[in-house]
Coordinates of C-alpha atoms in Angstrom, one line a residue:
X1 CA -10.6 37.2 5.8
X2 CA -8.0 39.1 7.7
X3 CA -6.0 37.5 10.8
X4 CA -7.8 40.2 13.1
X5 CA -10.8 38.7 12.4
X6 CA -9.7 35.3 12.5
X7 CA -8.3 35.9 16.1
X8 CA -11.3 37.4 17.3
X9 CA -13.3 34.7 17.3
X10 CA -12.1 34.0 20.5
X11 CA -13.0 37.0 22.9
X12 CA -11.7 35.4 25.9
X13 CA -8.4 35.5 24.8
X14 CA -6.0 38.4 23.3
X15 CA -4.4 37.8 19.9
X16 CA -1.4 38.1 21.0
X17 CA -2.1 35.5 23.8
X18 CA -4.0 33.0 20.5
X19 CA -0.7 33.8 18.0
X20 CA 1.7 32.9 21.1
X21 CA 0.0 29.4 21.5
X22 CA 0.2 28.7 17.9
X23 CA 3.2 29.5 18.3
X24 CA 4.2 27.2 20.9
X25 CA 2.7 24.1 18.9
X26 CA 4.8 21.8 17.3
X27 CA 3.5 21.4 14.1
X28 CA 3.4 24.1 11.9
X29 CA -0.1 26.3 11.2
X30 CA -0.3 28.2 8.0
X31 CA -3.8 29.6 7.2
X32 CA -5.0 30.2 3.4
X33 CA -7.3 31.9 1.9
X34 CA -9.1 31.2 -1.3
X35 CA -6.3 31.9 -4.0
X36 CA -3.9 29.7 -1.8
X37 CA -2.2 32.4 -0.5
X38 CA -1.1 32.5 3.0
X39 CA -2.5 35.0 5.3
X40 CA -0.8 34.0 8.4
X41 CA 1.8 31.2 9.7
X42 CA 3.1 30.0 12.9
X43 CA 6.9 30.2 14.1
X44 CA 7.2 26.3 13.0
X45 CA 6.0 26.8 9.4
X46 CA 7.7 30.1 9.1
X47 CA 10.9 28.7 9.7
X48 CA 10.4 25.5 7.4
X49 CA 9.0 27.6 4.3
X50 CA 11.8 30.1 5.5
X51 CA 8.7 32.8 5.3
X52 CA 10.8 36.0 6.5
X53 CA 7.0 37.5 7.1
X54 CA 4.2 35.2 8.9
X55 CA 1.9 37.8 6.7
X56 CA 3.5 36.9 3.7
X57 CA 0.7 36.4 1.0
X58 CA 2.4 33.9 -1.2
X59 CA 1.2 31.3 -2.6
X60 CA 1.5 27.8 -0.7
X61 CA 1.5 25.4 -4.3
X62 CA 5.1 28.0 -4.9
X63 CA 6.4 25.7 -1.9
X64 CA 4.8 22.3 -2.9
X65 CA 5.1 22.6 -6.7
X66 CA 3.8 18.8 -7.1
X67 CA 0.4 17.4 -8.7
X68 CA 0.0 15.6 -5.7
X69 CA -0.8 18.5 -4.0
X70 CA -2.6 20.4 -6.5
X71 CA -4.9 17.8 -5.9
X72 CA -4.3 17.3 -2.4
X73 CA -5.2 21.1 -2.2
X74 CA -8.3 20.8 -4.2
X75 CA -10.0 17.9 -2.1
X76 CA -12.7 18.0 0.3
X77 CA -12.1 15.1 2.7
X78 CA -11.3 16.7 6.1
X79 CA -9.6 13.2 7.0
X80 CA -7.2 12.9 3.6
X81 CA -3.2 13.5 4.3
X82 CA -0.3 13.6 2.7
X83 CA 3.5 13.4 2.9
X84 CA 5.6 16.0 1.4
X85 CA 9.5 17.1 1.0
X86 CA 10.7 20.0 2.6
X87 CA 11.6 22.4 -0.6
X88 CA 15.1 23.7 0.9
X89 CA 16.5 20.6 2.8
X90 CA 15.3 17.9 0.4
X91 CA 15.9 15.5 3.6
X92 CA 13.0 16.4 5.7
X93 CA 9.2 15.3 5.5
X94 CA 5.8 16.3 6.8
X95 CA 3.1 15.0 7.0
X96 CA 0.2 17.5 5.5
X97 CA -3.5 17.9 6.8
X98 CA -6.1 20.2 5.1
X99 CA -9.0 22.1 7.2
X100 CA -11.7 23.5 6.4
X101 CA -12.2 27.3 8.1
X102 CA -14.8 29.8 7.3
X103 CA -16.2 30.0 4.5
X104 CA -13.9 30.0 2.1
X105 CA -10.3 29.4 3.8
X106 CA -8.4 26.7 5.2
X107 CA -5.6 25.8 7.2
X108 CA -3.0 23.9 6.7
X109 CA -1.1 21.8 9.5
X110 CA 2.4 20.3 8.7
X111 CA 4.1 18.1 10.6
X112 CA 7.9 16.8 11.0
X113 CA 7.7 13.3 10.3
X114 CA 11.7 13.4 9.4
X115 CA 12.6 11.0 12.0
X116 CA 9.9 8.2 11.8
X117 CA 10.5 8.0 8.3
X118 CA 14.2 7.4 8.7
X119 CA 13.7 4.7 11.7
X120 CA 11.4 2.9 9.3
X121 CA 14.3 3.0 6.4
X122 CA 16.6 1.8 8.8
X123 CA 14.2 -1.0 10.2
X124 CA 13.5 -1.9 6.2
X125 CA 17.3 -1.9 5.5
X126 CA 18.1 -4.1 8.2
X127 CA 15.5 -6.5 7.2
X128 CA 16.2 -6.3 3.3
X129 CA 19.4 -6.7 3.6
X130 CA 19.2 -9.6 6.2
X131 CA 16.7 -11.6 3.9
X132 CA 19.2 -11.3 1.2
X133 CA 22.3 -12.5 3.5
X134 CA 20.2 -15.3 4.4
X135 CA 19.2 -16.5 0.9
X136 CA 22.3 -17.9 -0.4
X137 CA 22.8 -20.3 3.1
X138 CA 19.4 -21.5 2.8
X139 CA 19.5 -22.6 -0.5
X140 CA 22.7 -24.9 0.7
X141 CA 21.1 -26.2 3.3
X142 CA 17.8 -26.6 1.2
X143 CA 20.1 -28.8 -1.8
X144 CA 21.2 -31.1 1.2
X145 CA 17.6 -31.5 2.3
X146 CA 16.8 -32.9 -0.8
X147 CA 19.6 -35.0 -1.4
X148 CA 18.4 -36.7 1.8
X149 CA 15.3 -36.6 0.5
X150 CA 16.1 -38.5 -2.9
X151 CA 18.8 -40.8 -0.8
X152 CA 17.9 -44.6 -0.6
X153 CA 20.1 -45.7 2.0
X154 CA 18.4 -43.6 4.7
X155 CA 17.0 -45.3 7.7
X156 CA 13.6 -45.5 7.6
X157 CA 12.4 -43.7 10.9
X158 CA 14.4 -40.6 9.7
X159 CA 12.3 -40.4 6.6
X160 CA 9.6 -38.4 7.7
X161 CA 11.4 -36.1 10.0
X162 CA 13.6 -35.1 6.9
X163 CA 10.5 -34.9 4.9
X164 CA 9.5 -32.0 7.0
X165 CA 12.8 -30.1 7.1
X166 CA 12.3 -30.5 3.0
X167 CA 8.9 -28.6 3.5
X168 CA 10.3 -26.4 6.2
X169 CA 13.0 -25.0 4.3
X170 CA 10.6 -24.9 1.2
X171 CA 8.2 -22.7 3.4
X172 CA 11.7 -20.2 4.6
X173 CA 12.5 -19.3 1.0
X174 CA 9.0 -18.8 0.1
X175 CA 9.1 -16.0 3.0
X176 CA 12.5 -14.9 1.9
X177 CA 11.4 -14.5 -1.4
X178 CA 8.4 -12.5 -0.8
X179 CA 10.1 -10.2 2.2
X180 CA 12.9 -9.6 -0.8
X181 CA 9.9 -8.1 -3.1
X182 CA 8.2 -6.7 -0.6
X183 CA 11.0 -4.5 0.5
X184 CA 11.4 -3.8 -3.6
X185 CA 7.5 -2.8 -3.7
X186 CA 8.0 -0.5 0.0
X187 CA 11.9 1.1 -1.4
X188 CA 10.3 2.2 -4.4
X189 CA 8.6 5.6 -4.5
X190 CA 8.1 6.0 -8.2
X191 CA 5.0 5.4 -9.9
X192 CA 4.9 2.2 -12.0
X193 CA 5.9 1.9 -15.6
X194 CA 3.2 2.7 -18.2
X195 CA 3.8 0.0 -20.8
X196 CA 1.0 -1.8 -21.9
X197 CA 0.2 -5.1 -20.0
X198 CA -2.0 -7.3 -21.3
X199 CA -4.5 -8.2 -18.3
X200 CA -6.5 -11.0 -19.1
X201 CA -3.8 -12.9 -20.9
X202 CA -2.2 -12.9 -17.3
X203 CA -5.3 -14.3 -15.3
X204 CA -5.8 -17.1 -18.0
X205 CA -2.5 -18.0 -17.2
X206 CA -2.6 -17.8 -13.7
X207 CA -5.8 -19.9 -14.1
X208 CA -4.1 -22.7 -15.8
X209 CA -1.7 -22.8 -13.4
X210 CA -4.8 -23.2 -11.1
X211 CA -6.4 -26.0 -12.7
X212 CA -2.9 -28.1 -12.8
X213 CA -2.4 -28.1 -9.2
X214 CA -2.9 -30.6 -7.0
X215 CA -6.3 -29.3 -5.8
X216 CA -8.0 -27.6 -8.3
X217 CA -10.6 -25.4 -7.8
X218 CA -14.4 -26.9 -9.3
X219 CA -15.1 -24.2 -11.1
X220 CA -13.1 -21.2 -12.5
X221 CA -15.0 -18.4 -14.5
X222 CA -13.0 -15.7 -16.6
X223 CA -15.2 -13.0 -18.0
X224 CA -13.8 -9.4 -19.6
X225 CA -15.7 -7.0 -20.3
X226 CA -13.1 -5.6 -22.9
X227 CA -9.5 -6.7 -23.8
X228 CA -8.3 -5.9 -20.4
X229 CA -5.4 -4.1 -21.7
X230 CA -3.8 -1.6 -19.0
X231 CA -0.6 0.3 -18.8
X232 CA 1.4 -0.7 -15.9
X233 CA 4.6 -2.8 -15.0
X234 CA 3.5 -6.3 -15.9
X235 CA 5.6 -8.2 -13.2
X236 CA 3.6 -6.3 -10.3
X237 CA 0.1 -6.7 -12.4
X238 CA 1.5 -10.7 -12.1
X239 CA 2.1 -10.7 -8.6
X240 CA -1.2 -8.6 -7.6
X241 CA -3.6 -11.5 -9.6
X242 CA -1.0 -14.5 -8.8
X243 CA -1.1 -13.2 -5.0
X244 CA -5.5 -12.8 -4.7
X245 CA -5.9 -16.2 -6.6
X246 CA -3.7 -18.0 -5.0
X247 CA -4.9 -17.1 -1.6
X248 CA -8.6 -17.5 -3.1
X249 CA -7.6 -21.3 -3.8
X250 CA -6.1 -21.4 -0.6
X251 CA -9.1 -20.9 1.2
X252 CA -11.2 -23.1 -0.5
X253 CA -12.6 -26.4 -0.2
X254 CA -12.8 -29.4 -2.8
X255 CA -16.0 -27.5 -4.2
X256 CA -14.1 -24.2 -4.8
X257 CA -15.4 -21.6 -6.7
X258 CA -13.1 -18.9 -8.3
X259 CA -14.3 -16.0 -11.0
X260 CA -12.8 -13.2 -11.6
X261 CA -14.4 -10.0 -13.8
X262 CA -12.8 -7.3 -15.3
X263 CA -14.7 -4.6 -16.1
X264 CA -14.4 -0.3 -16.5
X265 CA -16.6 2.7 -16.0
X266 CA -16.2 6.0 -15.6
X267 CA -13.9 6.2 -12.7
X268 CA -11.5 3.4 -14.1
X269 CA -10.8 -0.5 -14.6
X270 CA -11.9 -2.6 -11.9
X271 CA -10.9 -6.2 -11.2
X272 CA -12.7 -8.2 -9.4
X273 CA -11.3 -11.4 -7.8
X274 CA -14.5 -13.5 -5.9
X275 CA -14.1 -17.1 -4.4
X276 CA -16.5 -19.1 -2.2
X277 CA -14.0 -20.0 0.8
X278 CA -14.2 -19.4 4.5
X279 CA -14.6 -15.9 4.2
X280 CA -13.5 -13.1 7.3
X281 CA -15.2 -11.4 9.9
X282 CA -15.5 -7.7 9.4
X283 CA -13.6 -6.9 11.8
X284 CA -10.2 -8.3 10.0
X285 CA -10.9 -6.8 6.6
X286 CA -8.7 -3.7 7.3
X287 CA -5.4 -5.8 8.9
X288 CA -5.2 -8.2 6.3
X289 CA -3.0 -6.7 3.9
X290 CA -0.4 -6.5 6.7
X291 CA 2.6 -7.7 6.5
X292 CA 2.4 -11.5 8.8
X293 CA -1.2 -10.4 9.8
X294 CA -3.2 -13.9 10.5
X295 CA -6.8 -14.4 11.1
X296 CA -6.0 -18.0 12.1
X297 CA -2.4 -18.5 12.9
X298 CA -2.2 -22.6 12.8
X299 CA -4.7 -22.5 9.7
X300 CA -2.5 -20.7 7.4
X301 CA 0.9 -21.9 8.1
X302 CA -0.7 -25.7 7.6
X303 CA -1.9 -24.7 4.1
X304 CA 1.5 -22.6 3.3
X305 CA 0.8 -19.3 3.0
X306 CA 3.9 -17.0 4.1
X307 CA 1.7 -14.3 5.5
X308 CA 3.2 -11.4 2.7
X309 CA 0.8 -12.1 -0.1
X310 CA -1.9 -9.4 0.5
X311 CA 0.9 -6.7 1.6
X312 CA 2.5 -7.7 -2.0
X313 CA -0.7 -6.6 -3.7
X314 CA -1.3 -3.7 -1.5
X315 CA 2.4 -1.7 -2.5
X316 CA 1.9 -3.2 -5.7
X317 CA -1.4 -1.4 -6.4
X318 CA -0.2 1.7 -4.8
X319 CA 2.8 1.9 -7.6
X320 CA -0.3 1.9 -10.0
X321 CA -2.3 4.9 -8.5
X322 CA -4.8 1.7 -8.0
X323 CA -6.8 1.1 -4.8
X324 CA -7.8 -2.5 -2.9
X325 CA -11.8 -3.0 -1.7
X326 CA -12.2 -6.4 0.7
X327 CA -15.4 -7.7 1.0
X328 CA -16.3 -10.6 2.8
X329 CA -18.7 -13.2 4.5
X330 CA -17.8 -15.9 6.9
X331 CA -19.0 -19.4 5.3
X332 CA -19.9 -17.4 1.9
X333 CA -16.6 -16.2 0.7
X334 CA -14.5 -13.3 -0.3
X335 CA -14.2 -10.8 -3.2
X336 CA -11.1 -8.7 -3.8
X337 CA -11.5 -5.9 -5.9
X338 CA -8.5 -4.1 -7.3
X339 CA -9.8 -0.7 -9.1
X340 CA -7.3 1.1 -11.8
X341 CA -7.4 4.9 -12.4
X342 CA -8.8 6.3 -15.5
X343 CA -5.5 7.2 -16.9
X344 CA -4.5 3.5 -16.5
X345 CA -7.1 2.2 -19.3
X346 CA -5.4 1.6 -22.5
X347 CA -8.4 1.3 -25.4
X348 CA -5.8 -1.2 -27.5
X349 CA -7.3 -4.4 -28.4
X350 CA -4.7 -7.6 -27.3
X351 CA -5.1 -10.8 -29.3
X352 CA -5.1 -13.2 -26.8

């Protein structure tokens, strides 16, 4: 398709009038034909490809030489996105849409997303490095705690009060803890390592952890498919099944019900992590893996959670190219289903 043609789909306007209004937007505009080469861009795009001709016929993947965007390129979902480096500055980032146009082009919208990024590193810094400073002071405080805990010759009617600073200060470094790897999990761009981690042997022990706590769950099934072996990092594999039990035997009663089911396909390993608890509305099932996001504020502060658990397992699947699915009843119960890329499977057997 040439740009004349492009342009004159709209009689009411001149092309020079349509090219001066592209050229006025913000983002930047770059239209594509079928090969991926570019058959026209705006002033924006022009100046961050540093395109000396808007008509320039080069190819876009030159500029974006990544397997992200091959496949980013190659995809069909009008609503998919993706964030890219600048290839001359190396400190600037857009944001990258994909549209569908005619019959065989597209266009391509970029947008400076420089400065959002950086307030969000400074926001992370700031808390990171906060959390750490706060870490060593609380543990102090926390060894006092539970001296007076321990101490004898304390009056009575300050038993209890010190009893709950002791949980308190319990619950603070829980948070610090997580916030600490959850800045890890969100600083970390890299993909996760690809040694081989040996699934199943990590929800058996997470289950017998389970079934020494104070409240058990009633019943806890464990059923795999194959040896569940996948390559990953295995302290994030930990913390994604640690983080979805746990909060599965959070939420459940006396009778608690926990299985989980590992199982692949085609498209990948899935693992699926079902209990019979309280279950969510619908309408929470997107917000949950937020970071502090609460259905029931009081609720989950009494039975300990910090509120990060979710958002752990979220970034921690992400490293892993993996992808969370929430499903959920209220009264029936919840099932959490982590699903691993192709290339994740490893086809070695683990003796367990």
């Amino acid at each position: 398709m040439s740009l004349n043609s492009f342009f004159s789909r709209g009689p009411k306007y001149s092309e020079d009038q349509i090219k001066e209004a592209l050229n006025a937007l913000r983002d930047g505009i770059i239209l594509i034909d079928r090969n991926n080469k570019i058959i026209w861009s705006n002033k924006n795009a022009s100046e961050w490809l540093n395109l000396k001709d808007p008509f320039s016929q080069e190819n876009i993947r030159a500029f974006f030489p990544t397997s992200d965007f091959d496949r980013f390129l190659s995809q069909s979902d009008e609503n998919a996105s993706l964030e890219a480096i600048s290839p001359f500055t190396k400190s600037t980032f857009f944001s990258l849409q994909l549209i569908p146009f005619g019959e065989t082009e597209k266009i391509l919208v970029l947008r400076d997303i420089t400065k959002p990024i950086q307030l969000e590193k400074v926001r992370t810094d700031f808390a990171a490095n906060a959390s750490h400073e706060l870490r060593s002071p609380l543990t102090v405080i926390s060894g006092y705690i539970d001296l007076m805990v321990e101490d004898k010759s304390i009056p009575l009617n300050w038993k209890k009060p010190i009893q709950d600073l002791a949980k308190q200060s319990e619950r603070m470094k829980s948070v610090l803890s997580d916030l600490l790897v959850l800045f890890q999990l969100e600083s970390e761009s890299k993909k996760a390592d690809e040694e081989i981690v040996d699934l199943q042997g990590i929800v058996m022990a997470v289950k017998k952890d389970c079934m020494a706590a104070k409240k058990p769950p009633k019943k806890f099934e464990v059923d795999f498919k194959d040896s569940g072996a996948i390559l990953g990092d295995e302290v994030r594999i930990q913390s994604i099944v640690t983080n979805i039990i746990e909060n599965a035997l959070r939420y459940c009663d006396k009778d608690g019900e926990i299985s989980v089911i590992w199982f692949t396909d085609a498209a990948g390993g899935h693992l699926s992590i079902r209990d019979n608890g309280i279950g969510m509305e619908e309408k929470h099932l997107e917000r949950v893996t937020e970071r502090f996001y609460r259905i029931d504020k009081g609720r989950s502060r009494k039975m300990g959670g910090t509120g990060l658990g979710l958002a752990i397992v979220k970034y921690a699947l992400q490293a892993h190219e993996a992808s969370l699915e929430i499903k959920s009843e209220v009264g029936v119960g919840s099932e959490f289903i982590c699903s691993f890329p192709i290339n994740r499977i490893h086809d070695e057997v683990i003796n367990v």
